[in-house]
Amino acid sequence: MPPTEGDGRTADRLLGGRVALMQPARGYRAAIDPVLLAAATPAAAGDRVLDVGAGVGAATLCLAARVPGADVTGLELQPGLAALGAENVRANGLEDRVRILEGDLLAPPEELAHTAFDRVMTNPPFQEAGTHTPPPDGSRALAHGEGAADLAAWLDFCARRVKPRGTLTVIHRADRLDDLISLLRGRFGGITLVPLWPKAGRPARRIVVTARKGARSPARLMPGLVLHEADGGFTGAAQAILRDGAALDL
């Protein structure tokens, strides 16, 4: 049974209705970034996938819906969001291969501490500590701004959870690309960069970075994805991902 609206929560749908998602009416709410992250993660049936910073499970569930047979684990720091994520897993009938764990990547749950995954995907907090005014809502502040775990700690944890030759996929602000590349260098290669253009002719605000652990192949800059038409509606290519569950072409 899908979740229903009430008690300060809203019942939403992703991927054209394929994913039911209960989320807080106020505070942190999933937008399109986790959907694009899941679409860019090159998982296949039988892969074990970890979503670091899973929130209420948007990327976790979109990946599971797009790739039947993938085993997906989400890790979320905030207890309320993790509880909603677990509820969303049950509402979508995916308990047999999807789980949301509450925990801190700086002190991860024991079941993750020694587990390696074929794919790791993550949507880290975008704002560096001390560089912005946090939103008044505590949940949004934790989701949007770096805390004890800065980007270096976040990517270090992700790197340690990826199997050799496995992949890490990150969605982040385009203006932090230098940080991302420098933190991946030496542990990952075969880096693929996919700019996300808000409209044609506009600078990219987001970028998706996928890298393979232990690879030595050179980086590739892809054509990227234009998200919106001039009138503000989604482009056909964006709709194919956001509504129809297509993969983001890497």
PDB file of N, CA, C and O in Angstrom, residues 24 27-28 53-56 75-85 100-104 125 137-145:
ATOM      1  N   PRO A  24       8.932  14.614   4.482  1.00  0.00           N
ATOM      2  CA  PRO A  24       8.418  15.688   5.334  1.00  0.00           C
ATOM      3  C   PRO A  24       7.802  16.803   4.499  1.00  0.00           C
ATOM      4  O   PRO A  24       8.325  17.163   3.436  1.00  0.00           O
ATOM      5  N   GLY A  27      11.084  21.174   5.768  1.00  0.00           N
ATOM      6  CA  GLY A  27      12.449  20.711   5.969  1.00  0.00           C
ATOM      7  C   GLY A  27      13.003  20.087   4.706  1.00  0.00           C
ATOM      8  O   GLY A  27      12.672  20.496   3.594  1.00  0.00           O
ATOM      9  N   TYR A  28      13.881  19.084   4.888  1.00  0.00           N
ATOM     10  CA  TYR A  28      14.523  18.468   3.728  1.00  0.00           C
ATOM     11  C   TYR A  28      13.503  17.720   2.888  1.00  0.00           C
ATOM     12  O   TYR A  28      12.747  16.881   3.383  1.00  0.00           O
ATOM     13  N   GLY A  53      24.132   8.960   2.376  1.00  0.00           N
ATOM     14  CA  GLY A  53      23.322  10.158   2.553  1.00  0.00           C
ATOM     15  C   GLY A  53      21.980   9.980   1.874  1.00  0.00           C
ATOM     16  O   GLY A  53      21.549  10.808   1.065  1.00  0.00           O
ATOM     17  N   ALA A  54      21.286   8.908   2.230  1.00  0.00           N
ATOM     18  CA  ALA A  54      20.118   8.457   1.471  1.00  0.00           C
ATOM     19  C   ALA A  54      18.866   9.283   1.708  1.00  0.00           C
ATOM     20  O   ALA A  54      17.914   9.196   0.931  1.00  0.00           O
ATOM     21  N   GLY A  55      18.818  10.085   2.785  1.00  0.00           N
ATOM     22  CA  GLY A  55      17.599  10.827   3.063  1.00  0.00           C
ATOM     23  C   GLY A  55      16.429   9.883   3.277  1.00  0.00           C
ATOM     24  O   GLY A  55      16.528   8.907   4.025  1.00  0.00           O
ATOM     25  N   VAL A  56      15.312  10.167   2.612  1.00  0.00           N
ATOM     26  CA  VAL A  56      14.129   9.307   2.733  1.00  0.00           C
ATOM     27  C   VAL A  56      14.131   8.183   1.698  1.00  0.00           C
ATOM     28  O   VAL A  56      13.145   7.479   1.548  1.00  0.00           O
ATOM     29  N   LEU A  75      22.394   4.643   3.514  1.00  0.00           N
ATOM     30  CA  LEU A  75      22.891   5.062   4.825  1.00  0.00           C
ATOM     31  C   LEU A  75      22.467   6.497   5.058  1.00  0.00           C
ATOM     32  O   LEU A  75      22.766   7.374   4.234  1.00  0.00           O
ATOM     33  N   GLU A  76      21.782   6.766   6.169  1.00  0.00           N
ATOM     34  CA  GLU A  76      21.276   8.095   6.460  1.00  0.00           C
ATOM     35  C   GLU A  76      21.553   8.464   7.917  1.00  0.00           C
ATOM     36  O   GLU A  76      21.270   7.682   8.824  1.00  0.00           O
ATOM     37  N   LEU A  77      22.087   9.671   8.129  1.00  0.00           N
ATOM     38  CA  LEU A  77      22.454  10.143   9.458  1.00  0.00           C
ATOM     39  C   LEU A  77      21.247  10.503  10.311  1.00  0.00           C
ATOM     40  O   LEU A  77      21.199  10.189  11.506  1.00  0.00           O
ATOM     41  N   GLN A  78      20.249  11.180   9.721  1.00  0.00           N
ATOM     42  CA  GLN A  78      19.134  11.721  10.501  1.00  0.00           C
ATOM     43  C   GLN A  78      18.102  10.629  10.799  1.00  0.00           C
ATOM     44  O   GLN A  78      17.537  10.038   9.866  1.00  0.00           O
ATOM     45  N   PRO A  79      17.821  10.362  12.076  1.00  0.00           N
ATOM     46  CA  PRO A  79      16.918   9.266  12.426  1.00  0.00           C
ATOM     47  C   PRO A  79      15.537   9.397  11.805  1.00  0.00           C
ATOM     48  O   PRO A  79      14.974   8.397  11.324  1.00  0.00           O
ATOM     49  N   GLY A  80      14.973  10.612  11.786  1.00  0.00           N
ATOM     50  CA  GLY A  80      13.640  10.779  11.222  1.00  0.00           C
ATOM     51  C   GLY A  80      13.587  10.471   9.741  1.00  0.00           C
ATOM     52  O   GLY A  80      12.643   9.827   9.254  1.00  0.00           O
ATOM     53  N   LEU A  81      14.606  10.911   8.996  1.00  0.00           N
ATOM     54  CA  LEU A  81      14.646  10.628   7.564  1.00  0.00           C
ATOM     55  C   LEU A  81      14.889   9.137   7.312  1.00  0.00           C
ATOM     56  O   LEU A  81      14.291   8.539   6.405  1.00  0.00           O
ATOM     57  N   ALA A  82      15.773   8.539   8.108  1.00  0.00           N
ATOM     58  CA  ALA A  82      16.034   7.101   7.946  1.00  0.00           C
ATOM     59  C   ALA A  82      14.773   6.287   8.212  1.00  0.00           C
ATOM     60  O   ALA A  82      14.493   5.307   7.504  1.00  0.00           O
ATOM     61  N   ALA A  83      13.995   6.669   9.220  1.00  0.00           N
ATOM     62  CA  ALA A  83      12.744   5.953   9.525  1.00  0.00           C
ATOM     63  C   ALA A  83      11.752   6.085   8.377  1.00  0.00           C
ATOM     64  O   ALA A  83      11.082   5.117   7.998  1.00  0.00           O
ATOM     65  N   LEU A  84      11.649   7.296   7.811  1.00  0.00           N
ATOM     66  CA  LEU A  84      10.774   7.472   6.654  1.00  0.00           C
ATOM     67  C   LEU A  84      11.278   6.667   5.461  1.00  0.00           C
ATOM     68  O   LEU A  84      10.496   6.102   4.700  1.00  0.00           O
ATOM     69  N   GLY A  85      12.601   6.612   5.290  1.00  0.00           N
ATOM     70  CA  GLY A  85      13.161   5.814   4.211  1.00  0.00           C
ATOM     71  C   GLY A  85      12.808   4.351   4.343  1.00  0.00           C
ATOM     72  O   GLY A  85      12.432   3.693   3.361  1.00  0.00           O
ATOM     73  N   ILE A 100      17.292   0.719   4.380  1.00  0.00           N
ATOM     74  CA  ILE A 100      17.832   2.009   4.794  1.00  0.00           C
ATOM     75  C   ILE A 100      18.370   1.851   6.210  1.00  0.00           C
ATOM     76  O   ILE A 100      17.630   1.448   7.112  1.00  0.00           O
ATOM     77  N   LEU A 101      19.633   2.169   6.402  1.00  0.00           N
ATOM     78  CA  LEU A 101      20.268   2.067   7.702  1.00  0.00           C
ATOM     79  C   LEU A 101      20.490   3.460   8.278  1.00  0.00           C
ATOM     80  O   LEU A 101      20.913   4.374   7.554  1.00  0.00           O
ATOM     81  N   GLU A 102      20.216   3.620   9.552  1.00  0.00           N
ATOM     82  CA  GLU A 102      20.545   4.858  10.232  1.00  0.00           C
ATOM     83  C   GLU A 102      21.981   4.770  10.724  1.00  0.00           C
ATOM     84  O   GLU A 102      22.376   3.775  11.341  1.00  0.00           O
ATOM     85  N   GLY A 103      22.765   5.805  10.455  1.00  0.00           N
ATOM     86  CA  GLY A 103      24.141   5.779  10.925  1.00  0.00           C
ATOM     87  C   GLY A 103      24.962   6.927  10.380  1.00  0.00           C
ATOM     88  O   GLY A 103      24.570   7.613   9.433  1.00  0.00           O
ATOM     89  N   ASP A 104      26.113   7.111  10.992  1.00  0.00           N
ATOM     90  CA  ASP A 104      27.039   8.190  10.671  1.00  0.00           C
ATOM     91  C   ASP A 104      28.198   7.606   9.876  1.00  0.00           C
ATOM     92  O   ASP A 104      28.819   6.622  10.301  1.00  0.00           O
ATOM     93  N   PRO A 125      26.269  16.875   1.091  1.00  0.00           N
ATOM     94  CA  PRO A 125      25.907  18.271   1.325  1.00  0.00           C
ATOM     95  C   PRO A 125      26.720  19.189   0.415  1.00  0.00           C
ATOM     96  O   PRO A 125      27.927  18.991   0.244  1.00  0.00           O
ATOM     97  N   ASP A 137      15.633  25.508   9.335  1.00  0.00           N
ATOM     98  CA  ASP A 137      15.200  24.143   9.628  1.00  0.00           C
ATOM     99  C   ASP A 137      16.424  23.252   9.822  1.00  0.00           C
ATOM    100  O   ASP A 137      17.300  23.167   8.950  1.00  0.00           O
ATOM    101  N   GLY A 138      16.491  22.570  10.968  1.00  0.00           N
ATOM    102  CA  GLY A 138      17.656  21.765  11.293  1.00  0.00           C
ATOM    103  C   GLY A 138      17.911  20.632  10.333  1.00  0.00           C
ATOM    104  O   GLY A 138      19.061  20.321   9.995  1.00  0.00           O
ATOM    105  N   SER A 139      16.848  19.985   9.858  1.00  0.00           N
ATOM    106  CA  SER A 139      17.013  18.868   8.931  1.00  0.00           C
ATOM    107  C   SER A 139      17.598  19.336   7.601  1.00  0.00           C
ATOM    108  O   SER A 139      18.508  18.718   7.048  1.00  0.00           O
ATOM    109  N   ARG A 140      17.089  20.450   7.101  1.00  0.00           N
ATOM    110  CA  ARG A 140      17.619  21.001   5.852  1.00  0.00           C
ATOM    111  C   ARG A 140      19.063  21.455   6.041  1.00  0.00           C
ATOM    112  O   ARG A 140      19.903  21.287   5.144  1.00  0.00           O
ATOM    113  N   ALA A 141      19.359  22.034   7.191  1.00  0.00           N
ATOM    114  CA  ALA A 141      20.720  22.494   7.444  1.00  0.00           C
ATOM    115  C   ALA A 141      21.709  21.335   7.394  1.00  0.00           C
ATOM    116  O   ALA A 141      22.798  21.447   6.806  1.00  0.00           O
ATOM    117  N   LEU A 142      21.346  20.199   7.991  1.00  0.00           N
ATOM    118  CA  LEU A 142      22.222  19.029   7.965  1.00  0.00           C
ATOM    119  C   LEU A 142      22.371  18.470   6.551  1.00  0.00           C
ATOM    120  O   LEU A 142      23.443  18.008   6.160  1.00  0.00           O
ATOM    121  N   ALA A 143      21.286  18.497   5.774  1.00  0.00           N
ATOM    122  CA  ALA A 143      21.317  17.932   4.427  1.00  0.00           C
ATOM    123  C   ALA A 143      22.085  18.809   3.451  1.00  0.00           C
ATOM    124  O   ALA A 143      22.707  18.308   2.513  1.00  0.00           O
ATOM    125  N   HIS A 144      22.049  20.128   3.654  1.00  0.00           N
ATOM    126  CA  HIS A 144      22.616  21.059   2.678  1.00  0.00           C
ATOM    127  C   HIS A 144      24.037  21.498   3.000  1.00  0.00           C
ATOM    128  O   HIS A 144      24.787  21.878   2.096  1.00  0.00           O
ATOM    129  N   GLY A 145      24.423  21.477   4.275  1.00  0.00           N
ATOM    130  CA  GLY A 145      25.731  21.991   4.653  1.00  0.00           C
ATOM    131  C   GLY A 145      26.606  20.936   5.297  1.00  0.00           C
ATOM    132  O   GLY A 145      26.125  20.098   6.064  1.00  0.00           O
TER     133      GLY A 145
END
